[in-house]
Coordinates of N, CA, C and O in Angstrom, one line a residue:
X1 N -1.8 20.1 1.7 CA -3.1 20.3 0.9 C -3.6 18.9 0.5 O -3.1 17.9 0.0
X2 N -5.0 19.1 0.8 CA -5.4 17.3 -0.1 C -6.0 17.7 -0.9 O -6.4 18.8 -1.3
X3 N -6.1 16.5 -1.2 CA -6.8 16.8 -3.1 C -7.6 15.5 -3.5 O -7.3 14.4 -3.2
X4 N -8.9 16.0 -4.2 CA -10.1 14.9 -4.3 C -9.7 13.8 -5.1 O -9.4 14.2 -6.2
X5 N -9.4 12.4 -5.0 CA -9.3 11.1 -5.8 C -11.0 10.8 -5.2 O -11.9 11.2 -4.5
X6 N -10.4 9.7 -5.9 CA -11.6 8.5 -5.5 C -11.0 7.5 -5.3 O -10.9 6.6 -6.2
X7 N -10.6 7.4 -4.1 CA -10.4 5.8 -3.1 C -11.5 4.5 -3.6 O -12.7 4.6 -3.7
X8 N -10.8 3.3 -3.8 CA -11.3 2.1 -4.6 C -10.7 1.3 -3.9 O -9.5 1.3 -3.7
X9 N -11.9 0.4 -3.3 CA -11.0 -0.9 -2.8 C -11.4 -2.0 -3.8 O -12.4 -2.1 -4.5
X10 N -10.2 -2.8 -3.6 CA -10.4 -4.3 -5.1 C -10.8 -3.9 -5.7 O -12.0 -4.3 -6.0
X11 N -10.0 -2.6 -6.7 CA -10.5 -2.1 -7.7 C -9.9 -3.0 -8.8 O -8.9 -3.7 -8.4
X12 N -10.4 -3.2 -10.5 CA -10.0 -4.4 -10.8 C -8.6 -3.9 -11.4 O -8.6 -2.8 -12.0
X13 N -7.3 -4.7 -11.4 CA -6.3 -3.8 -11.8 C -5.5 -3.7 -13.0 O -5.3 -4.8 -13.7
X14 N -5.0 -2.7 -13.3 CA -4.5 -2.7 -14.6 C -3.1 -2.7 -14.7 O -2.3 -1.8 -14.6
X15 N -2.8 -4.0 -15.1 CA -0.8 -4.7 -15.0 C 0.0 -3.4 -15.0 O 0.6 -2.9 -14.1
X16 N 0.0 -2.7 -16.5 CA 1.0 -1.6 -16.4 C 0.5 -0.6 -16.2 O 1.0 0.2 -17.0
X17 N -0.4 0.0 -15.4 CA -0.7 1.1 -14.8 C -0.1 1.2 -13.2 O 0.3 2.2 -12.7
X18 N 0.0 0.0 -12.5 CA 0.1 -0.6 -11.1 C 1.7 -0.5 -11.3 O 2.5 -0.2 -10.4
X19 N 2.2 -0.9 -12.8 CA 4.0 -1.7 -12.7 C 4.4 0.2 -12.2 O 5.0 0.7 -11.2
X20 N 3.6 0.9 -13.8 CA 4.3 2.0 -13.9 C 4.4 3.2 -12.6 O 5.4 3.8 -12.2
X21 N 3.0 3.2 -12.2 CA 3.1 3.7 -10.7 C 4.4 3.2 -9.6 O 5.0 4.0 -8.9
X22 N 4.6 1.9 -9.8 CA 5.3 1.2 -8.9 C 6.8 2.1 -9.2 O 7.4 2.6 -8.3
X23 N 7.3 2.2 -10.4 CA 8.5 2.3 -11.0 C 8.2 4.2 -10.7 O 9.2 4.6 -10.2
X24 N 7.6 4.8 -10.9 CA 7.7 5.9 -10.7 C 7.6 6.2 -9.1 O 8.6 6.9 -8.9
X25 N 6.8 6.1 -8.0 CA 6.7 6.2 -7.1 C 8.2 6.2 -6.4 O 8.9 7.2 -6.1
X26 N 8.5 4.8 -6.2 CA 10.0 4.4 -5.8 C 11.1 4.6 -6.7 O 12.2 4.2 -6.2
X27 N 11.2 5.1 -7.9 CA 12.3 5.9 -8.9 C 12.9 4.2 -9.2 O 14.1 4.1 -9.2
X28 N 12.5 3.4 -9.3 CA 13.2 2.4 -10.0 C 12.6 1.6 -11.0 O 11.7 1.1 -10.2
X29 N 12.4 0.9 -12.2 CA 11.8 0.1 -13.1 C 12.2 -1.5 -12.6 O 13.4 -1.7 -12.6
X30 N 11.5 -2.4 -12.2 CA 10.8 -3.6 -11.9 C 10.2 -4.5 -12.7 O 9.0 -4.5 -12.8
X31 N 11.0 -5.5 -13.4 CA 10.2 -6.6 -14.4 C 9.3 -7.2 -13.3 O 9.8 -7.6 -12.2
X32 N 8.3 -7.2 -13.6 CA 7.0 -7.8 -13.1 C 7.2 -9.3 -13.7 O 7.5 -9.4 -14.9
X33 N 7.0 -10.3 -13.0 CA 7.5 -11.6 -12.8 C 6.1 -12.5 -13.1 O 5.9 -13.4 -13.9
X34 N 5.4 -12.1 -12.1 CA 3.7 -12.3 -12.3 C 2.5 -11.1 -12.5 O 2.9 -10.0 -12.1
X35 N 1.7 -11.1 -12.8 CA 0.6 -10.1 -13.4 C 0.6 -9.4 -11.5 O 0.7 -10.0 -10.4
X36 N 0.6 -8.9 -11.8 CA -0.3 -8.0 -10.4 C -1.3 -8.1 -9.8 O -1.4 -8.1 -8.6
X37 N -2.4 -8.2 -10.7 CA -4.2 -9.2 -10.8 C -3.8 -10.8 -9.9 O -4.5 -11.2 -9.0
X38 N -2.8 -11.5 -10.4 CA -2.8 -12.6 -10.2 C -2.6 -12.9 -8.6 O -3.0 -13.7 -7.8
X39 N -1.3 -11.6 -8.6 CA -0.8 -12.1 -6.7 C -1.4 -11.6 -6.2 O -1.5 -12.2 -5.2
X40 N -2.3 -10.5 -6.2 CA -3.6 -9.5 -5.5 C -4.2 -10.1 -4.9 O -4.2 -10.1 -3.6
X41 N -5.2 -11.0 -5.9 CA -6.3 -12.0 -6.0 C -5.5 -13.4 -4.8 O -6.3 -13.7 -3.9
X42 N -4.3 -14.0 -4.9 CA -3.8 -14.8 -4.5 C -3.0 -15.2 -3.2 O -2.7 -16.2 -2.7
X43 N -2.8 -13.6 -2.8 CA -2.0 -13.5 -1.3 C -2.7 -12.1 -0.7 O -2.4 -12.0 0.5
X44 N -3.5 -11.2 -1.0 CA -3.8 -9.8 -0.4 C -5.5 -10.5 0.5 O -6.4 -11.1 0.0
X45 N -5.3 -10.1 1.5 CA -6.8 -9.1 2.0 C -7.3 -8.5 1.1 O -8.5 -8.8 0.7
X46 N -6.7 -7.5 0.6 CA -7.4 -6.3 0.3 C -6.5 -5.3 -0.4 O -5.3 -5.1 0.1
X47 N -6.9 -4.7 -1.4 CA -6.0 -3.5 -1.9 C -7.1 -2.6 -1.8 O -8.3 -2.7 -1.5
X48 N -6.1 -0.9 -2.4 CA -7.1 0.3 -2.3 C -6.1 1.0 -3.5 O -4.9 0.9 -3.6
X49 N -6.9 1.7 -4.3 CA -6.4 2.4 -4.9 C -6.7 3.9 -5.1 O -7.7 4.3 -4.5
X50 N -6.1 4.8 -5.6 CA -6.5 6.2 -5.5 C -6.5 6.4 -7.0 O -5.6 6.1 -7.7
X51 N -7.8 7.2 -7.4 CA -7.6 7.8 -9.2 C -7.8 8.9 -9.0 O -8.5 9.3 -8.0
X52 N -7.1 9.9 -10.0 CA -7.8 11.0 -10.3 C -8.1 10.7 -11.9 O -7.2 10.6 -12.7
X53 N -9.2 10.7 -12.0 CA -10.0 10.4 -13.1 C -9.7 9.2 -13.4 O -10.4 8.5 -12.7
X54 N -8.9 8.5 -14.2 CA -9.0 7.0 -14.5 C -7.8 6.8 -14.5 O -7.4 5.6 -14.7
X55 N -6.7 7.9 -14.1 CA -5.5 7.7 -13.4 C -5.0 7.1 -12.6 O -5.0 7.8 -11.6
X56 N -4.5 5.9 -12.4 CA -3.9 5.1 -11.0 C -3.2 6.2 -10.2 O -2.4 6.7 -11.0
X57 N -3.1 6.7 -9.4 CA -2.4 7.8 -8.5 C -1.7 7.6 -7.4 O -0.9 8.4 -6.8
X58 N -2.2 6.3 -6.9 CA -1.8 5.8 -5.7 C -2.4 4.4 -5.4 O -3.5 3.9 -5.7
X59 N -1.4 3.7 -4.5 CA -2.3 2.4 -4.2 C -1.4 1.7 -2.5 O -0.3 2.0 -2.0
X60 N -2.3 1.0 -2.4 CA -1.3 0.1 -0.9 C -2.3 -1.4 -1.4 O -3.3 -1.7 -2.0
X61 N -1.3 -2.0 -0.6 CA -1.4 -3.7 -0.6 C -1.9 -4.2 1.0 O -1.3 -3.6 1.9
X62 N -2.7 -4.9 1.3 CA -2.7 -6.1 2.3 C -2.5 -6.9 2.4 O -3.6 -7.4 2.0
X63 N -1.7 -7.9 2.7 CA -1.7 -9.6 3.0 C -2.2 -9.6 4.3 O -2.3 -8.5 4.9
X64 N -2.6 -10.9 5.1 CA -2.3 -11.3 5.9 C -2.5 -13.0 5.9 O -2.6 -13.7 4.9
X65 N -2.5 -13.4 7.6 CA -2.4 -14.3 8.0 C -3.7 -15.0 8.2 O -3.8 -15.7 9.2
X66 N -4.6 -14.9 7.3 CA -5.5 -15.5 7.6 C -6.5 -15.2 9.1 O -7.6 -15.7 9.2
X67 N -5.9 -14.6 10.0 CA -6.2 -14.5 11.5 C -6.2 -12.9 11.6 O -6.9 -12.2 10.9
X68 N -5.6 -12.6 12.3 CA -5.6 -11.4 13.2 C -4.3 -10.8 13.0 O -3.9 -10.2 14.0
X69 N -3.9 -10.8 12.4 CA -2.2 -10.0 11.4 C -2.6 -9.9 10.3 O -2.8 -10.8 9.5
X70 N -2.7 -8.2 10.0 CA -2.5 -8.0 8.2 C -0.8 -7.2 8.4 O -0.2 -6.8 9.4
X71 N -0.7 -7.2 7.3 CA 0.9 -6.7 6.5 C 0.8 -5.9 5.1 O 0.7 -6.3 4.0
X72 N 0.8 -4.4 5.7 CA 0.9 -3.3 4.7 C 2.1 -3.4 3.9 O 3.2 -3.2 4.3
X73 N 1.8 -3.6 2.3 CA 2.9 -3.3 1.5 C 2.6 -2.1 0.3 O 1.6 -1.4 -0.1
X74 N 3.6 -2.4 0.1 CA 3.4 -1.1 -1.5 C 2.8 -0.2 -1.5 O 2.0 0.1 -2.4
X75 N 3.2 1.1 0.0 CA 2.2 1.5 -0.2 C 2.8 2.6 -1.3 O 4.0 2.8 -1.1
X76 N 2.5 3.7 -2.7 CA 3.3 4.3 -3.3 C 2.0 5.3 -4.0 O 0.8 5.0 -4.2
X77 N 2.7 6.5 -4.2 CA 1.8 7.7 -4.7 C 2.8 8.4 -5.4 O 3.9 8.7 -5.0
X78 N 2.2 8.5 -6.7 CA 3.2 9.4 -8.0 C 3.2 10.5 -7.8 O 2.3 11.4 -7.8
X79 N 4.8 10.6 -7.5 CA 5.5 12.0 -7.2 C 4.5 13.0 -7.6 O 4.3 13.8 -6.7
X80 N 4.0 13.2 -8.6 CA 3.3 14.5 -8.9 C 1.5 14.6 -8.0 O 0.5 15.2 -8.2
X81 N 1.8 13.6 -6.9 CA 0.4 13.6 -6.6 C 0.7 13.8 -4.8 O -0.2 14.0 -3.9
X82 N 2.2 13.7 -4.5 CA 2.7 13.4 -3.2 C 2.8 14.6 -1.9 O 3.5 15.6 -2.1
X83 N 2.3 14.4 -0.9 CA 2.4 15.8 0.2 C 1.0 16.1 0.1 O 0.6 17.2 0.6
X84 N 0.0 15.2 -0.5 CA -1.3 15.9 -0.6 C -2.5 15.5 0.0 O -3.6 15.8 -0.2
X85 N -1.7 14.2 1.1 CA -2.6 13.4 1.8 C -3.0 12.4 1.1 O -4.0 13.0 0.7
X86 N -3.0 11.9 0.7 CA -3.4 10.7 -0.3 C -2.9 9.3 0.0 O -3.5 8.2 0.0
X87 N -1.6 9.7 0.3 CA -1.2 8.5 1.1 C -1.9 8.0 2.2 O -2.3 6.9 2.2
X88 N -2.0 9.0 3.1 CA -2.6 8.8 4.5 C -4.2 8.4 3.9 O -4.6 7.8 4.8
X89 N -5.1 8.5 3.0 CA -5.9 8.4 3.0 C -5.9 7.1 2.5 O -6.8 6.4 2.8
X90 N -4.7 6.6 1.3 CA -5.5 4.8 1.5 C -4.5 4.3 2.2 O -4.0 3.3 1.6
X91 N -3.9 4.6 3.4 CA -3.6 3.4 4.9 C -4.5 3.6 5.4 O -4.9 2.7 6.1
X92 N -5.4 4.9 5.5 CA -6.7 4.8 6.5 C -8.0 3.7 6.0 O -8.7 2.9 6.6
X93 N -7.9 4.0 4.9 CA -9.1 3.2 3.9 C -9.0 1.5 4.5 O -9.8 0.9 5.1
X94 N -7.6 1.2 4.0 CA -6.8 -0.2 4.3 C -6.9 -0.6 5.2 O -7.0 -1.9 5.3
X95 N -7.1 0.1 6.3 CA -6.5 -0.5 7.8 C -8.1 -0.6 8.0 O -8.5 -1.6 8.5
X96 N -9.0 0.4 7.7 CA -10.7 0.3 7.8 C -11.1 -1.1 7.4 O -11.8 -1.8 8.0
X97 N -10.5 -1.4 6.2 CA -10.9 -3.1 5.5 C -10.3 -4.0 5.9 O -10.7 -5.1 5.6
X98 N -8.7 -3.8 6.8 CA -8.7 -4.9 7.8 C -9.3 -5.4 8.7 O -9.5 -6.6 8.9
X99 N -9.6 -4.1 9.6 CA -10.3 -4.4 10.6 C -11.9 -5.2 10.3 O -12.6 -6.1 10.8
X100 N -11.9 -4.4 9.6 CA -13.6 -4.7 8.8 C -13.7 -6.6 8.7 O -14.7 -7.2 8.9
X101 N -12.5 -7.1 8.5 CA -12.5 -8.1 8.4 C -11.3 -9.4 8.9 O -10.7 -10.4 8.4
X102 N -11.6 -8.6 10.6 CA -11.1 -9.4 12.0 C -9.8 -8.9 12.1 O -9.3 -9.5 13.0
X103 N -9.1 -8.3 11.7 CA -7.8 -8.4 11.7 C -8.0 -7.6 13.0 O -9.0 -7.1 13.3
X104 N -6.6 -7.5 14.0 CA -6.6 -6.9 15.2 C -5.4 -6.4 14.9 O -5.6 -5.2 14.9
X105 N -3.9 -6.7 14.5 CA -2.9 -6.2 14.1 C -2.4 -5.7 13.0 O -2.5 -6.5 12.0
X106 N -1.8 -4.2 12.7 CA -1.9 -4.2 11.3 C -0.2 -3.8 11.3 O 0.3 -2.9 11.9
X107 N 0.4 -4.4 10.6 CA 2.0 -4.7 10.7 C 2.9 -3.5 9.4 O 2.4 -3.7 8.3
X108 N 3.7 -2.7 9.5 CA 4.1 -1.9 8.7 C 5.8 -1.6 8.6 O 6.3 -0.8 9.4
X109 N 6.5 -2.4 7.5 CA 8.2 -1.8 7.9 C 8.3 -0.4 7.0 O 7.3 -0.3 6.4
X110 N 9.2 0.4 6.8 CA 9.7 1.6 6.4 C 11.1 1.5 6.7 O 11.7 0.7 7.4
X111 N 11.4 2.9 5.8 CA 12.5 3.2 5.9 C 12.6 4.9 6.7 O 11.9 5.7 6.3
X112 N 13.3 5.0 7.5 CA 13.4 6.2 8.5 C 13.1 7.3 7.6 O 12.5 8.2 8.2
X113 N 13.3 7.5 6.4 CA 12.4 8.9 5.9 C 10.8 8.9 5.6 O 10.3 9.9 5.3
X114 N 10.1 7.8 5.6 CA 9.1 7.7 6.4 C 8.0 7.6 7.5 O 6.8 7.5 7.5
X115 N 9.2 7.6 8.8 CA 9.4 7.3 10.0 C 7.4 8.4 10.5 O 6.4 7.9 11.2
X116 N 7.6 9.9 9.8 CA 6.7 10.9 10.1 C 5.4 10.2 9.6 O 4.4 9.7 10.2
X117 N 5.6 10.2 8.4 CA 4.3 9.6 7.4 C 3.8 8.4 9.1 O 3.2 8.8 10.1
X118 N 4.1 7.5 8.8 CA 3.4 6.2 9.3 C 3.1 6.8 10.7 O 2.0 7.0 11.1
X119 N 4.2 7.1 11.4 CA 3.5 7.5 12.7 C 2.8 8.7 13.2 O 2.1 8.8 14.2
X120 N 3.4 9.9 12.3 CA 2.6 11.1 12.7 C 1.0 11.1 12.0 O 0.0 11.5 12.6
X121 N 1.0 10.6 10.7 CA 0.1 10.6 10.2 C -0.7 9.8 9.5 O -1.7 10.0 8.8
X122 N -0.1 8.6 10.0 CA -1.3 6.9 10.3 C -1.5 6.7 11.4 O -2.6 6.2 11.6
X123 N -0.8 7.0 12.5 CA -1.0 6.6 14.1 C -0.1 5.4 14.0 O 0.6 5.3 15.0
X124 N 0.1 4.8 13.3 CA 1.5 3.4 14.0 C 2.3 3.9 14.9 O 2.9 5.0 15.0
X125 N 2.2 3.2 15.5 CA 3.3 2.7 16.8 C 4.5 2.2 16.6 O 4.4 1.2 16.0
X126 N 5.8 2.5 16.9 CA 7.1 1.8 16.9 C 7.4 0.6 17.6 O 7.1 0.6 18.8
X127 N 7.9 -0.5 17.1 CA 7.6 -1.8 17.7 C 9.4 -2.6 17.3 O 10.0 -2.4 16.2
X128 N 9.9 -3.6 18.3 CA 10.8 -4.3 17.6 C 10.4 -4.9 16.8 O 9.2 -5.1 16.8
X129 N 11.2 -5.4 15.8 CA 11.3 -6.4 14.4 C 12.5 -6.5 14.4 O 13.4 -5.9 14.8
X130 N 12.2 -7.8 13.5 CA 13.5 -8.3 13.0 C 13.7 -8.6 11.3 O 12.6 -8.8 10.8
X131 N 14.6 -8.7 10.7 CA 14.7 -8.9 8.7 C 15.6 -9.9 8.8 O 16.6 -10.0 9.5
X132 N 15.2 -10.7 7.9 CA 16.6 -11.9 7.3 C 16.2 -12.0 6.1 O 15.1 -12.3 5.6
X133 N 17.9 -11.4 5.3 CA 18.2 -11.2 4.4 C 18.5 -12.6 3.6 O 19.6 -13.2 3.7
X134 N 17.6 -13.2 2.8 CA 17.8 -14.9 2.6 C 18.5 -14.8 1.2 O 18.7 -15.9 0.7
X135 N 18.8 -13.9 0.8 CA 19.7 -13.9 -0.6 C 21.1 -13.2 -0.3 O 21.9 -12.9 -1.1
X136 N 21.1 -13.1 1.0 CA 22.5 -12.6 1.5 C 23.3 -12.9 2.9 O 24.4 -12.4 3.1

């Protein structure tokens, strides 16, 4: 079932609305190190957010390379908002404002209970990668 938000790109953001989402989304609490406004503004492309009314409800991140590689992060929707399309609707949004702005690759890791989300219902493709663990 979807359900009406209102998709916002570089919407301006609010520190502990973004932390708390973050901590509830992924079920873990996260000392925020730097503001969220600050690395946004500092390393993203592009963010998108979802409200229902003035509710943060969801959001994803972009970095990239300056060139033709972006790198989806964060993407997270509060459990009480989740299965409702919402997700899929800001990676579509995201990946619209990459392209929008040259990107040709758009790069995405997960974890296998994701596996459906990104490729049944973003269109990603499965691709090798590699991780180094530099604190381990």
């Amino acid at each position: 079932m979807q359900v009406d938000v209102d998709v916002r790109v570089r919407f301006t953001v609010n520190d502990e609305a973004l932390t708390d989402l973050h901590d509830r989304a992924f079920g873990s609490s996260a000392t925020v190190v730097q503001p969220w406004s600050y690395r946004l503004e500092r390393h993203s492309l592009t963010w998108v957010g979802a409200f229902a009314g003035s509710t943060l409800v969801g959001f994803v991140n972009i970095c990239w390379d300056g060139g033709s590689h972006a790198f989806m992060l964060d993407t997270a929707v509060h459990p009480d908002f989740q299965r409702r399309r919402i997700g899929r609707q800001l990676v579509l949004t995201a990946a619209a404002e990459a392209k929008r702005a040259g990107c040709q690759w758009l790069h995405v890791d997960y974890e296998p209970h994701l596996r459906s989300f990104y490729r049944d219902s973003c269109g990603f493709r499965p691709t090798d990668a590699g991780l180094l663990n530099l604190n381990g």
